[in-house]
Amino acid sequence: MASRLRYLLGRVLIYAVLTAGAVGMAFPFYWMLATSVKSPQEAQQAVPVWVPERMKPKNWQAAARLGAEGGSRLFGGFFPGRTVRFLIRTEGESPPPRARVPKPPGAFHDPLSEGTRIEVRRVPGGWRFSFTNATDRRFRLLPVVIYLPKSYGAFSPELAPDAIRSAGDYWRLEWVNLSPGLFGYVFHNYREAWNAAPFARYFYVSFVTAGTQVLLGLFLAAMAGFAFARIPFPGRELVFLLFLATMMVPGEVLLIPNYILLAKLGWLDTFYALIVPWLASVFGIFLLRQFYRSLPQDLFDAARIDGASYLVMLFRIALPLAVPGLITYGIFSFLGAYNALLWPLIVTQSPEMRTVQVGLQAFIGEAGSDYGQLMAASTMAILPIVLGYFLAQRQFIEGIARSGIK
Amino acid sequence: MKKPEHLLAPALLGIGVLAFLAAWAHRLAIGAAPSAGIALLLALSGFLLALYAAPRAGLWGTLALVAAGAGLASVWNANLALFTVLSGLLLYLGLRRRLPEPAQAAFWGWAFVWPSLALVLVWHVFPSLYAFYISLFDRVSFIAKSRFVGLLNYQILFHDPLFWRALSNTFWYVVFTVPTGIVLGTLVAILLNERVRFLGLFRTLYFLPYITALTAAAAVWMWIYHPEFGFLNWLLGTPGFDWLHTPDGVFGLLLRPLGVELKGFLAGPSVAFVAIMAMSVWHLLGYNVVILLAGLQSIPRQYYEAAMIDGATWWQLQRYITWPLLSPTTFFLAIIGLIGAFQVFTQVYVMTPTGGVLNDTLTVTMYLYNKGFRDSDFSYASAIAVVVFFVILALTLLQKRVLERRVTYGE
């Protein structure tokens, strides 16, 4: 009985420690996701907001209806001739509220306010605001500010405001977009971040870089690894020793000489600079060599007797059997290329050649205090890898584990 | 390898690649070696080889000879040296029916290795030597010719307080993050190995940070560390504490209430740097867990069962079976961790772009980056790189000496 109790206690302890650790590991992700759907005011609360307004189904409904009135149910917008009707329930009698469409700060802005007709009408139980797009232009957002006298006992807007501030005798209620549509509401920060910096281009550069590096790198490593594992050619030991020696040199040492070399070639700020220096990976060659060596030699002897050349042996026998090894190395080199910051930072100058990580690093400086947008951008930056992980979980874990077995 | 002519084709391949590289080195004016002469010599010897072999290889041999001749023109255009490589291929095609097994192996072996070898030579081997070479000059730049100054850069480096600051910071980073990561990783791996339910879920949660890009992760942690709105300050009830801009050393802070004042190196890493280390351990833990879990699963169950029959407690099982049999894995992680930690850059650069208050988070790689790419002093930066290489080498060897004696390689 006592041992049974001790066993149970032990189990409970194991799960408690593991769960506590897992919560700690996962928390930054939760915090990133939660912040990425927060308005600036929500993000900047002294007491953390655990469930942001944009995650509440009550608001989703209102956002979808308002979006449908302004443009589209899912993506919102403020189309020509459309009218967005918005209700704030109030209790008691007080002076009427005022509404306006604010001009965004800065010299260049959507000329939105000149073309929007605003009506404020008393209806039973509250106030109804109508915003009509009287221009013939299509707007992405409908930012709105409503001043509501503080003398109302209580009030509840259909869509939770993004910010509530005190302005004299009024509450100043702010919406960054009163016609958001469902996705436009929840993913507002994502859309704004995407528009604030050329993320589409960043992703293109990153994927081309990482994809080319993986494909060409695999090809090179598959050939060289095969030669080292299965072809007895003169000089093999010597070349292998040279490769071993390069593994001792930390990547840091190569930064300056490779930069100079690229500059002399005129390759700075091009795809060549991002891809070519890291194409041949000694690590990948070793990994695949180990893999080929684990295949039975009889297989190759039989093929040789049947008259297969080394070329045929590599592509018909060795490669199909080494697919797990290829996946391991592919995952590794994609991770390395996609997540790298230092090298792309050094060899690229123009925004057109920035990878996602360099773009994100620049965005951190530009986003200022809009942490919602910053977290949205961070989420977008890690999304491809995390999605890849969930698609190929086993390969990821086994691949990493395999890399540790020497 | 009885007859020398069996090596003709692979030799032509090698000669062609080397001539190509030498011709490019000449064109880009890299280094002091007479690369034009070398390229010409190589191309010429390639041509002579082809001339010797052509009669034996029939029509292909003639084509190979023509190609080798075209390779001679690499004196005018570096890319033409590739014709010498082509001539090697053609020669093999001509001879392949008559070549014995070892000669075929020689050709294909080299043919498979050369693409990687050429890239490794250009982007790994040559730069390693070139880094040392340019560190001997006074401010190598693209504009002016620089002066040979011998070891002057190293001399300046050893009296550079910023470099010592960066080195000691990096030292603390290694000392803090590598053991913490291994100990925590071992704990989690041992618990996960106790046949828990939801193993996949737990593993995913511990592993996700590792595949997350450091730039994005650093942005998230900056937000958690934010002095006004950060989550951590709310959690600890320390509103307004600016984690990433506090340069006081942690040992100094801890011992101050006891009346001990520590200064400089002994004051330990700054609060800001420890905050960055915490983030780094979070990032790397998943890797350690996965590797250690694989190591644990390769320990035979019978050992535990036998020990349990003998009445061993859980703690004894871990101490006398798990720990020694896991030591090769732990050792591997220590080496890999040391090399990686010594080159830490990304998270430090994102979280404290200027190297922190009073350079309290300046690491060696960041100092190298600043010197090389902000001050454009390639020579000085290369000197840093060379010193880093030797420091890492020394630490790795030391670790091997000290730790490997305690490693038990099973079976």
Short mmCIF file of N, CA and C in Angstrom, two decimals, chain A residues 30-174:
data_model
loop_
_atom_site.label_atom_id
_atom_site.label_comp_id
_atom_site.label_asym_id
_atom_site.label_seq_id
_atom_site.Cartn_x
_atom_site.Cartn_y
_atom_site.Cartn_z
N TYR A 30 2.25 31.94 -26.37
CA TYR A 30 0.91 32.42 -26.07
C TYR A 30 0.92 33.95 -26.01
N TRP A 31 1.93 34.48 -25.37
CA TRP A 31 1.99 35.92 -25.19
C TRP A 31 2.16 36.64 -26.53
N MET A 32 2.94 36.01 -27.40
CA MET A 32 3.12 36.58 -28.74
C MET A 32 1.80 36.58 -29.50
N LEU A 33 1.12 35.43 -29.48
CA LEU A 33 -0.16 35.33 -30.21
C LEU A 33 -1.20 36.29 -29.61
N ALA A 34 -1.28 36.31 -28.28
CA ALA A 34 -2.28 37.17 -27.64
C ALA A 34 -2.00 38.63 -27.98
N THR A 35 -0.73 39.03 -27.88
CA THR A 35 -0.40 40.43 -28.16
C THR A 35 -0.64 40.75 -29.63
N SER A 36 -0.45 39.76 -30.49
CA SER A 36 -0.58 40.05 -31.92
C SER A 36 -2.01 40.38 -32.31
N VAL A 37 -2.99 40.09 -31.45
CA VAL A 37 -4.36 40.48 -31.78
C VAL A 37 -4.86 41.56 -30.81
N LYS A 38 -3.92 42.26 -30.18
CA LYS A 38 -4.34 43.32 -29.26
C LYS A 38 -4.23 44.68 -29.94
N SER A 39 -5.07 45.59 -29.50
CA SER A 39 -4.90 46.98 -29.89
C SER A 39 -3.79 47.56 -29.03
N PRO A 40 -3.18 48.67 -29.48
CA PRO A 40 -2.09 49.23 -28.69
C PRO A 40 -2.49 49.48 -27.23
N GLN A 41 -3.74 49.97 -27.03
CA GLN A 41 -4.11 50.27 -25.64
C GLN A 41 -4.22 48.98 -24.81
N GLU A 42 -4.73 47.93 -25.44
CA GLU A 42 -4.83 46.66 -24.71
C GLU A 42 -3.45 46.13 -24.36
N ALA A 43 -2.51 46.27 -25.34
CA ALA A 43 -1.17 45.74 -25.11
C ALA A 43 -0.49 46.50 -23.97
N GLN A 44 -0.78 47.79 -23.87
CA GLN A 44 -0.07 48.61 -22.90
C GLN A 44 -0.86 48.76 -21.61
N GLN A 45 -1.30 47.66 -21.06
CA GLN A 45 -1.98 47.69 -19.76
C GLN A 45 -1.00 47.25 -18.69
N ALA A 46 -1.12 47.89 -17.52
CA ALA A 46 -0.25 47.50 -16.42
C ALA A 46 -0.58 46.08 -15.98
N VAL A 47 -1.86 45.72 -16.00
CA VAL A 47 -2.27 44.35 -15.69
C VAL A 47 -2.53 43.64 -17.01
N PRO A 48 -1.90 42.50 -17.23
CA PRO A 48 -2.03 41.86 -18.54
C PRO A 48 -3.47 41.54 -18.91
N VAL A 49 -3.79 41.73 -20.18
CA VAL A 49 -5.09 41.33 -20.71
C VAL A 49 -4.91 39.91 -21.24
N TRP A 50 -5.60 38.96 -20.62
CA TRP A 50 -5.38 37.56 -21.00
C TRP A 50 -6.13 37.21 -22.27
N VAL A 51 -7.38 37.65 -22.37
CA VAL A 51 -8.14 37.38 -23.59
C VAL A 51 -8.45 38.72 -24.26
N PRO A 52 -7.79 39.02 -25.37
CA PRO A 52 -8.02 40.30 -26.04
C PRO A 52 -9.44 40.40 -26.61
N GLU A 53 -9.93 41.63 -26.77
CA GLU A 53 -11.27 41.83 -27.32
C GLU A 53 -11.43 41.15 -28.67
N ARG A 54 -10.36 41.18 -29.46
CA ARG A 54 -10.47 40.64 -30.82
C ARG A 54 -10.59 39.13 -30.83
N MET A 55 -10.47 38.49 -29.66
CA MET A 55 -10.65 37.04 -29.61
C MET A 55 -12.03 36.66 -29.09
N LYS A 56 -12.91 37.67 -28.87
CA LYS A 56 -14.21 37.35 -28.29
C LYS A 56 -15.28 37.22 -29.39
N PRO A 57 -16.00 36.09 -29.42
CA PRO A 57 -16.99 35.83 -30.47
C PRO A 57 -18.05 36.93 -30.57
N LYS A 58 -18.38 37.56 -29.45
CA LYS A 58 -19.38 38.63 -29.47
C LYS A 58 -18.93 39.74 -30.43
N ASN A 59 -17.67 40.08 -30.37
CA ASN A 59 -17.14 41.11 -31.26
C ASN A 59 -17.01 40.63 -32.70
N TRP A 60 -16.75 39.31 -32.86
CA TRP A 60 -16.63 38.77 -34.22
C TRP A 60 -17.90 39.01 -35.01
N GLN A 61 -19.03 38.77 -34.34
CA GLN A 61 -20.32 38.92 -35.00
C GLN A 61 -20.51 40.36 -35.47
N ALA A 62 -20.27 41.30 -34.55
CA ALA A 62 -20.43 42.71 -34.90
C ALA A 62 -19.47 43.09 -36.01
N ALA A 63 -18.22 42.59 -35.91
CA ALA A 63 -17.21 42.94 -36.92
C ALA A 63 -17.63 42.44 -38.29
N ALA A 64 -18.17 41.21 -38.33
CA ALA A 64 -18.59 40.66 -39.61
C ALA A 64 -19.74 41.48 -40.20
N ARG A 65 -20.72 41.87 -39.36
CA ARG A 65 -21.86 42.63 -39.87
C ARG A 65 -21.41 44.01 -40.36
N LEU A 66 -20.56 44.68 -39.56
CA LEU A 66 -20.08 46.00 -39.96
C LEU A 66 -19.25 45.90 -41.25
N GLY A 67 -18.46 44.85 -41.32
CA GLY A 67 -17.66 44.66 -42.53
C GLY A 67 -18.54 44.43 -43.75
N ALA A 68 -19.61 43.65 -43.57
CA ALA A 68 -20.51 43.38 -44.69
C ALA A 68 -21.16 44.68 -45.16
N GLU A 69 -21.48 45.56 -44.22
CA GLU A 69 -22.10 46.83 -44.61
C GLU A 69 -21.13 47.73 -45.37
N GLY A 70 -19.86 47.71 -44.93
CA GLY A 70 -18.89 48.59 -45.56
C GLY A 70 -18.30 48.01 -46.83
N GLY A 71 -18.18 46.68 -46.90
CA GLY A 71 -17.54 46.09 -48.07
C GLY A 71 -17.75 44.60 -48.07
N SER A 72 -16.85 43.88 -47.42
CA SER A 72 -16.99 42.43 -47.45
C SER A 72 -17.09 41.89 -46.03
N ARG A 73 -17.84 40.82 -45.90
CA ARG A 73 -18.09 40.23 -44.58
C ARG A 73 -16.80 39.74 -43.93
N LEU A 74 -15.88 39.22 -44.75
CA LEU A 74 -14.66 38.65 -44.19
C LEU A 74 -13.54 39.67 -44.07
N PHE A 75 -13.40 40.52 -45.11
CA PHE A 75 -12.23 41.38 -45.13
C PHE A 75 -12.56 42.86 -44.94
N GLY A 76 -13.83 43.19 -44.82
CA GLY A 76 -14.21 44.57 -44.54
C GLY A 76 -13.89 45.50 -45.69
N GLY A 77 -13.54 46.72 -45.35
CA GLY A 77 -13.29 47.75 -46.36
C GLY A 77 -14.42 48.75 -46.38
N PHE A 78 -14.18 49.86 -47.01
CA PHE A 78 -15.17 50.95 -47.03
C PHE A 78 -15.35 51.34 -48.49
N PHE A 79 -16.37 50.73 -49.13
CA PHE A 79 -16.54 50.86 -50.57
C PHE A 79 -17.39 52.07 -50.89
N PRO A 80 -17.30 52.59 -52.14
CA PRO A 80 -18.07 53.78 -52.53
C PRO A 80 -19.57 53.54 -52.34
N GLY A 81 -20.25 54.53 -51.79
CA GLY A 81 -21.71 54.47 -51.67
C GLY A 81 -22.22 53.65 -50.51
N ARG A 82 -21.35 52.93 -49.84
CA ARG A 82 -21.80 52.07 -48.74
C ARG A 82 -22.01 52.90 -47.47
N THR A 83 -22.90 52.41 -46.64
CA THR A 83 -23.15 53.07 -45.36
C THR A 83 -22.97 52.05 -44.23
N VAL A 84 -22.14 52.42 -43.27
CA VAL A 84 -21.92 51.56 -42.11
C VAL A 84 -22.72 52.14 -40.94
N ARG A 85 -23.64 51.32 -40.39
CA ARG A 85 -24.46 51.79 -39.26
C ARG A 85 -23.96 51.16 -37.98
N PHE A 86 -23.84 51.99 -36.98
CA PHE A 86 -23.20 51.54 -35.76
C PHE A 86 -23.99 52.05 -34.57
N LEU A 87 -24.23 51.21 -33.59
CA LEU A 87 -25.08 51.54 -32.46
C LEU A 87 -24.30 51.53 -31.15
N ILE A 88 -24.51 52.57 -30.35
CA ILE A 88 -23.99 52.54 -28.98
C ILE A 88 -25.19 52.63 -28.04
N ARG A 89 -25.39 51.63 -27.23
CA ARG A 89 -26.47 51.67 -26.25
C ARG A 89 -26.04 52.55 -25.09
N THR A 90 -26.97 53.40 -24.66
CA THR A 90 -26.65 54.27 -23.54
C THR A 90 -27.80 54.24 -22.55
N GLU A 91 -27.52 54.60 -21.31
CA GLU A 91 -28.55 54.72 -20.29
C GLU A 91 -28.63 56.16 -19.86
N GLY A 92 -29.87 56.65 -19.70
CA GLY A 92 -30.05 58.02 -19.22
C GLY A 92 -30.03 59.02 -20.36
N GLU A 93 -30.35 60.29 -20.03
CA GLU A 93 -30.39 61.35 -21.04
C GLU A 93 -29.22 62.28 -20.82
N SER A 94 -28.55 62.63 -21.88
CA SER A 94 -27.39 63.53 -21.81
C SER A 94 -27.21 64.18 -23.16
N PRO A 95 -26.30 65.13 -23.28
CA PRO A 95 -26.07 65.76 -24.58
C PRO A 95 -25.66 64.73 -25.61
N PRO A 96 -25.89 65.00 -26.89
CA PRO A 96 -25.58 64.02 -27.93
C PRO A 96 -24.07 63.82 -28.09
N PRO A 97 -23.67 62.62 -28.48
CA PRO A 97 -22.26 62.38 -28.77
C PRO A 97 -21.86 62.97 -30.12
N ARG A 98 -20.56 63.04 -30.36
CA ARG A 98 -20.06 63.51 -31.64
C ARG A 98 -19.19 62.43 -32.25
N ALA A 99 -19.13 62.38 -33.55
CA ALA A 99 -18.29 61.38 -34.21
C ALA A 99 -17.48 62.04 -35.31
N ARG A 100 -16.29 61.52 -35.55
CA ARG A 100 -15.54 62.00 -36.70
C ARG A 100 -14.57 60.91 -37.18
N VAL A 101 -14.14 61.12 -38.41
CA VAL A 101 -13.15 60.20 -38.97
C VAL A 101 -11.80 60.89 -38.87
N PRO A 102 -10.88 60.36 -38.04
CA PRO A 102 -9.62 61.08 -37.81
C PRO A 102 -8.69 60.97 -39.00
N LYS A 103 -7.88 62.00 -39.14
CA LYS A 103 -6.82 61.94 -40.14
C LYS A 103 -5.64 61.23 -39.51
N PRO A 104 -5.11 60.25 -40.18
CA PRO A 104 -3.92 59.62 -39.61
C PRO A 104 -2.79 60.64 -39.58
N PRO A 105 -1.89 60.53 -38.63
CA PRO A 105 -0.79 61.49 -38.56
C PRO A 105 0.15 61.32 -39.76
N GLY A 106 0.90 62.34 -40.03
CA GLY A 106 1.86 62.27 -41.13
C GLY A 106 1.35 63.00 -42.34
N ALA A 107 2.29 63.29 -43.25
CA ALA A 107 1.95 64.10 -44.40
C ALA A 107 1.07 63.34 -45.39
N PHE A 108 1.29 62.04 -45.51
CA PHE A 108 0.53 61.26 -46.49
C PHE A 108 -0.52 60.44 -45.76
N HIS A 109 -1.75 60.60 -46.14
CA HIS A 109 -2.79 59.82 -45.49
C HIS A 109 -3.92 59.60 -46.47
N ASP A 110 -4.73 58.60 -46.15
CA ASP A 110 -5.93 58.38 -46.95
C ASP A 110 -6.81 59.61 -46.78
N PRO A 111 -7.21 60.27 -47.86
CA PRO A 111 -8.10 61.43 -47.71
C PRO A 111 -9.52 60.95 -47.41
N LEU A 112 -9.67 60.40 -46.22
CA LEU A 112 -10.88 59.67 -45.88
C LEU A 112 -11.93 60.62 -45.33
N SER A 113 -11.46 61.52 -44.47
CA SER A 113 -12.41 62.30 -43.69
C SER A 113 -13.22 63.25 -44.55
N GLU A 114 -12.60 63.73 -45.66
CA GLU A 114 -13.34 64.70 -46.47
C GLU A 114 -14.56 64.06 -47.13
N GLY A 115 -14.43 62.76 -47.41
CA GLY A 115 -15.47 62.13 -48.21
C GLY A 115 -16.47 61.32 -47.41
N THR A 116 -16.41 61.34 -46.11
CA THR A 116 -17.32 60.51 -45.32
C THR A 116 -18.43 61.37 -44.73
N ARG A 117 -19.68 61.00 -45.01
CA ARG A 117 -20.82 61.70 -44.42
C ARG A 117 -21.17 61.01 -43.12
N ILE A 118 -21.25 61.79 -42.05
CA ILE A 118 -21.53 61.20 -40.75
C ILE A 118 -22.87 61.71 -40.23
N GLU A 119 -23.74 60.81 -39.81
CA GLU A 119 -25.01 61.19 -39.18
C GLU A 119 -25.07 60.58 -37.80
N VAL A 120 -25.54 61.34 -36.86
CA VAL A 120 -25.73 60.81 -35.51
C VAL A 120 -27.21 60.98 -35.17
N ARG A 121 -27.90 59.88 -34.86
CA ARG A 121 -29.33 59.92 -34.63
C ARG A 121 -29.67 59.26 -33.31
N ARG A 122 -30.67 59.84 -32.63
CA ARG A 122 -31.16 59.24 -31.39
C ARG A 122 -32.09 58.10 -31.76
N VAL A 123 -31.88 56.93 -31.18
CA VAL A 123 -32.82 55.84 -31.36
C VAL A 123 -33.16 55.33 -29.96
N PRO A 124 -34.26 54.64 -29.82
CA PRO A 124 -34.62 54.15 -28.48
C PRO A 124 -33.49 53.34 -27.89
N GLY A 125 -33.03 53.71 -26.71
CA GLY A 125 -31.99 52.94 -26.01
C GLY A 125 -30.58 53.30 -26.39
N GLY A 126 -30.40 54.29 -27.26
CA GLY A 126 -29.01 54.63 -27.56
C GLY A 126 -28.88 55.60 -28.72
N TRP A 127 -27.70 55.58 -29.32
CA TRP A 127 -27.41 56.46 -30.45
C TRP A 127 -26.94 55.63 -31.63
N ARG A 128 -27.43 56.05 -32.81
CA ARG A 128 -27.02 55.35 -34.01
C ARG A 128 -26.16 56.28 -34.86
N PHE A 129 -25.02 55.76 -35.29
CA PHE A 129 -24.09 56.52 -36.12
C PHE A 129 -24.09 55.89 -37.51
N SER A 130 -24.20 56.76 -38.53
CA SER A 130 -24.10 56.24 -39.90
C SER A 130 -22.92 56.91 -40.58
N PHE A 131 -22.08 56.09 -41.18
CA PHE A 131 -20.92 56.59 -41.92
C PHE A 131 -21.12 56.19 -43.37
N THR A 132 -21.22 57.21 -44.26
CA THR A 132 -21.45 56.92 -45.67
C THR A 132 -20.25 57.37 -46.48
N ASN A 133 -19.79 56.50 -47.32
CA ASN A 133 -18.69 56.84 -48.21
C ASN A 133 -19.25 57.58 -49.41
N ALA A 134 -19.11 58.91 -49.42
CA ALA A 134 -19.69 59.71 -50.49
C ALA A 134 -18.72 59.89 -51.65
N THR A 135 -17.54 59.32 -51.55
CA THR A 135 -16.59 59.46 -52.65
C THR A 135 -16.77 58.29 -53.60
N ASP A 136 -15.99 58.27 -54.68
CA ASP A 136 -16.03 57.12 -55.57
C ASP A 136 -14.79 56.27 -55.39
N ARG A 137 -14.23 56.32 -54.20
CA ARG A 137 -12.99 55.56 -53.96
C ARG A 137 -13.20 54.49 -52.91
N ARG A 138 -12.35 53.51 -52.97
CA ARG A 138 -12.45 52.37 -52.07
C ARG A 138 -11.39 52.52 -50.99
N PHE A 139 -11.80 52.41 -49.74
CA PHE A 139 -10.82 52.54 -48.67
C PHE A 139 -10.67 51.21 -47.96
N ARG A 140 -9.48 51.02 -47.46
CA ARG A 140 -9.18 49.77 -46.75
C ARG A 140 -9.77 49.80 -45.35
N LEU A 141 -9.65 50.96 -44.70
CA LEU A 141 -10.03 51.07 -43.30
C LEU A 141 -11.03 52.21 -43.11
N LEU A 142 -11.79 52.12 -42.06
CA LEU A 142 -12.66 53.22 -41.67
C LEU A 142 -12.36 53.55 -40.21
N PRO A 143 -11.36 54.40 -39.96
CA PRO A 143 -11.05 54.75 -38.58
C PRO A 143 -12.09 55.74 -38.06
N VAL A 144 -12.50 55.56 -36.82
CA VAL A 144 -13.57 56.39 -36.26
C VAL A 144 -13.23 56.77 -34.83
N VAL A 145 -13.56 58.04 -34.51
CA VAL A 145 -13.46 58.50 -33.12
C VAL A 145 -14.82 59.01 -32.70
N ILE A 146 -15.32 58.58 -31.56
CA ILE A 146 -16.60 59.06 -31.06
C ILE A 146 -16.39 59.67 -29.67
N TYR A 147 -16.91 60.88 -29.53
CA TYR A 147 -16.85 61.54 -28.22
C TYR A 147 -18.19 61.35 -27.54
N LEU A 148 -18.19 60.73 -26.39
CA LEU A 148 -19.42 60.42 -25.67
C LEU A 148 -19.37 61.15 -24.33
N PRO A 149 -20.39 61.93 -24.03
CA PRO A 149 -20.37 62.65 -22.74
C PRO A 149 -20.26 61.68 -21.58
N LYS A 150 -19.45 62.07 -20.60
CA LYS A 150 -19.25 61.19 -19.45
C LYS A 150 -20.50 61.07 -18.59
N SER A 151 -21.47 61.96 -18.84
CA SER A 151 -22.65 61.97 -17.97
C SER A 151 -23.57 60.78 -18.21
N TYR A 152 -23.37 60.02 -19.27
CA TYR A 152 -24.17 58.80 -19.44
C TYR A 152 -23.76 57.81 -18.36
N GLY A 153 -24.79 57.21 -17.75
CA GLY A 153 -24.50 56.28 -16.67
C GLY A 153 -23.69 55.09 -17.16
N ALA A 154 -24.14 54.51 -18.23
CA ALA A 154 -23.43 53.36 -18.77
C ALA A 154 -23.60 53.35 -20.27
N PHE A 155 -22.70 52.74 -20.97
CA PHE A 155 -22.84 52.66 -22.42
C PHE A 155 -22.18 51.38 -22.90
N SER A 156 -22.73 50.84 -23.99
CA SER A 156 -22.07 49.66 -24.55
C SER A 156 -22.13 49.72 -26.06
N PRO A 157 -20.97 49.90 -26.68
CA PRO A 157 -20.92 49.92 -28.15
C PRO A 157 -21.07 48.50 -28.70
N GLU A 158 -21.60 48.41 -29.91
CA GLU A 158 -21.75 47.09 -30.54
C GLU A 158 -20.42 46.38 -30.67
N LEU A 159 -19.40 47.15 -31.09
CA LEU A 159 -18.06 46.60 -31.26
C LEU A 159 -17.16 47.26 -30.23
N ALA A 160 -16.45 46.45 -29.44
CA ALA A 160 -15.61 47.02 -28.40
C ALA A 160 -14.60 47.98 -29.02
N PRO A 161 -14.44 49.16 -28.45
CA PRO A 161 -13.49 50.13 -29.02
C PRO A 161 -12.06 49.68 -28.79
N ASP A 162 -11.15 50.10 -29.69
CA ASP A 162 -9.75 49.74 -29.55
C ASP A 162 -9.08 50.54 -28.46
N ALA A 163 -9.63 51.73 -28.18
CA ALA A 163 -9.06 52.52 -27.09
C ALA A 163 -10.15 53.39 -26.51
N ILE A 164 -10.11 53.56 -25.21
CA ILE A 164 -11.00 54.51 -24.52
C ILE A 164 -10.10 55.46 -23.76
N ARG A 165 -10.27 56.78 -24.07
CA ARG A 165 -9.45 57.75 -23.36
C ARG A 165 -10.36 58.81 -22.77
N SER A 166 -9.84 59.50 -21.80
CA SER A 166 -10.60 60.58 -21.18
C SER A 166 -10.24 61.88 -21.88
N ALA A 167 -11.26 62.66 -22.28
CA ALA A 167 -10.99 63.95 -22.92
C ALA A 167 -11.97 64.97 -22.33
N GLY A 168 -11.58 65.59 -21.26
CA GLY A 168 -12.46 66.58 -20.61
C GLY A 168 -13.73 65.93 -20.10
N ASP A 169 -14.88 66.45 -20.57
CA ASP A 169 -16.17 65.90 -20.12
C ASP A 169 -16.59 64.70 -20.96
N TYR A 170 -15.75 64.29 -21.87
CA TYR A 170 -16.12 63.23 -22.81
C TYR A 170 -15.24 62.02 -22.64
N TRP A 171 -15.82 60.87 -22.99
CA TRP A 171 -15.01 59.68 -23.27
C TRP A 171 -14.68 59.71 -24.75
N ARG A 172 -13.42 59.50 -25.04
CA ARG A 172 -13.03 59.45 -26.44
C ARG A 172 -12.87 57.98 -26.81
N LEU A 173 -13.81 57.47 -27.62
CA LEU A 173 -13.76 56.06 -28.02
C LEU A 173 -13.13 55.98 -29.42
N GLU A 174 -12.16 55.10 -29.57
CA GLU A 174 -11.45 55.02 -30.85
C GLU A 174 -11.54 53.62 -31.45
#
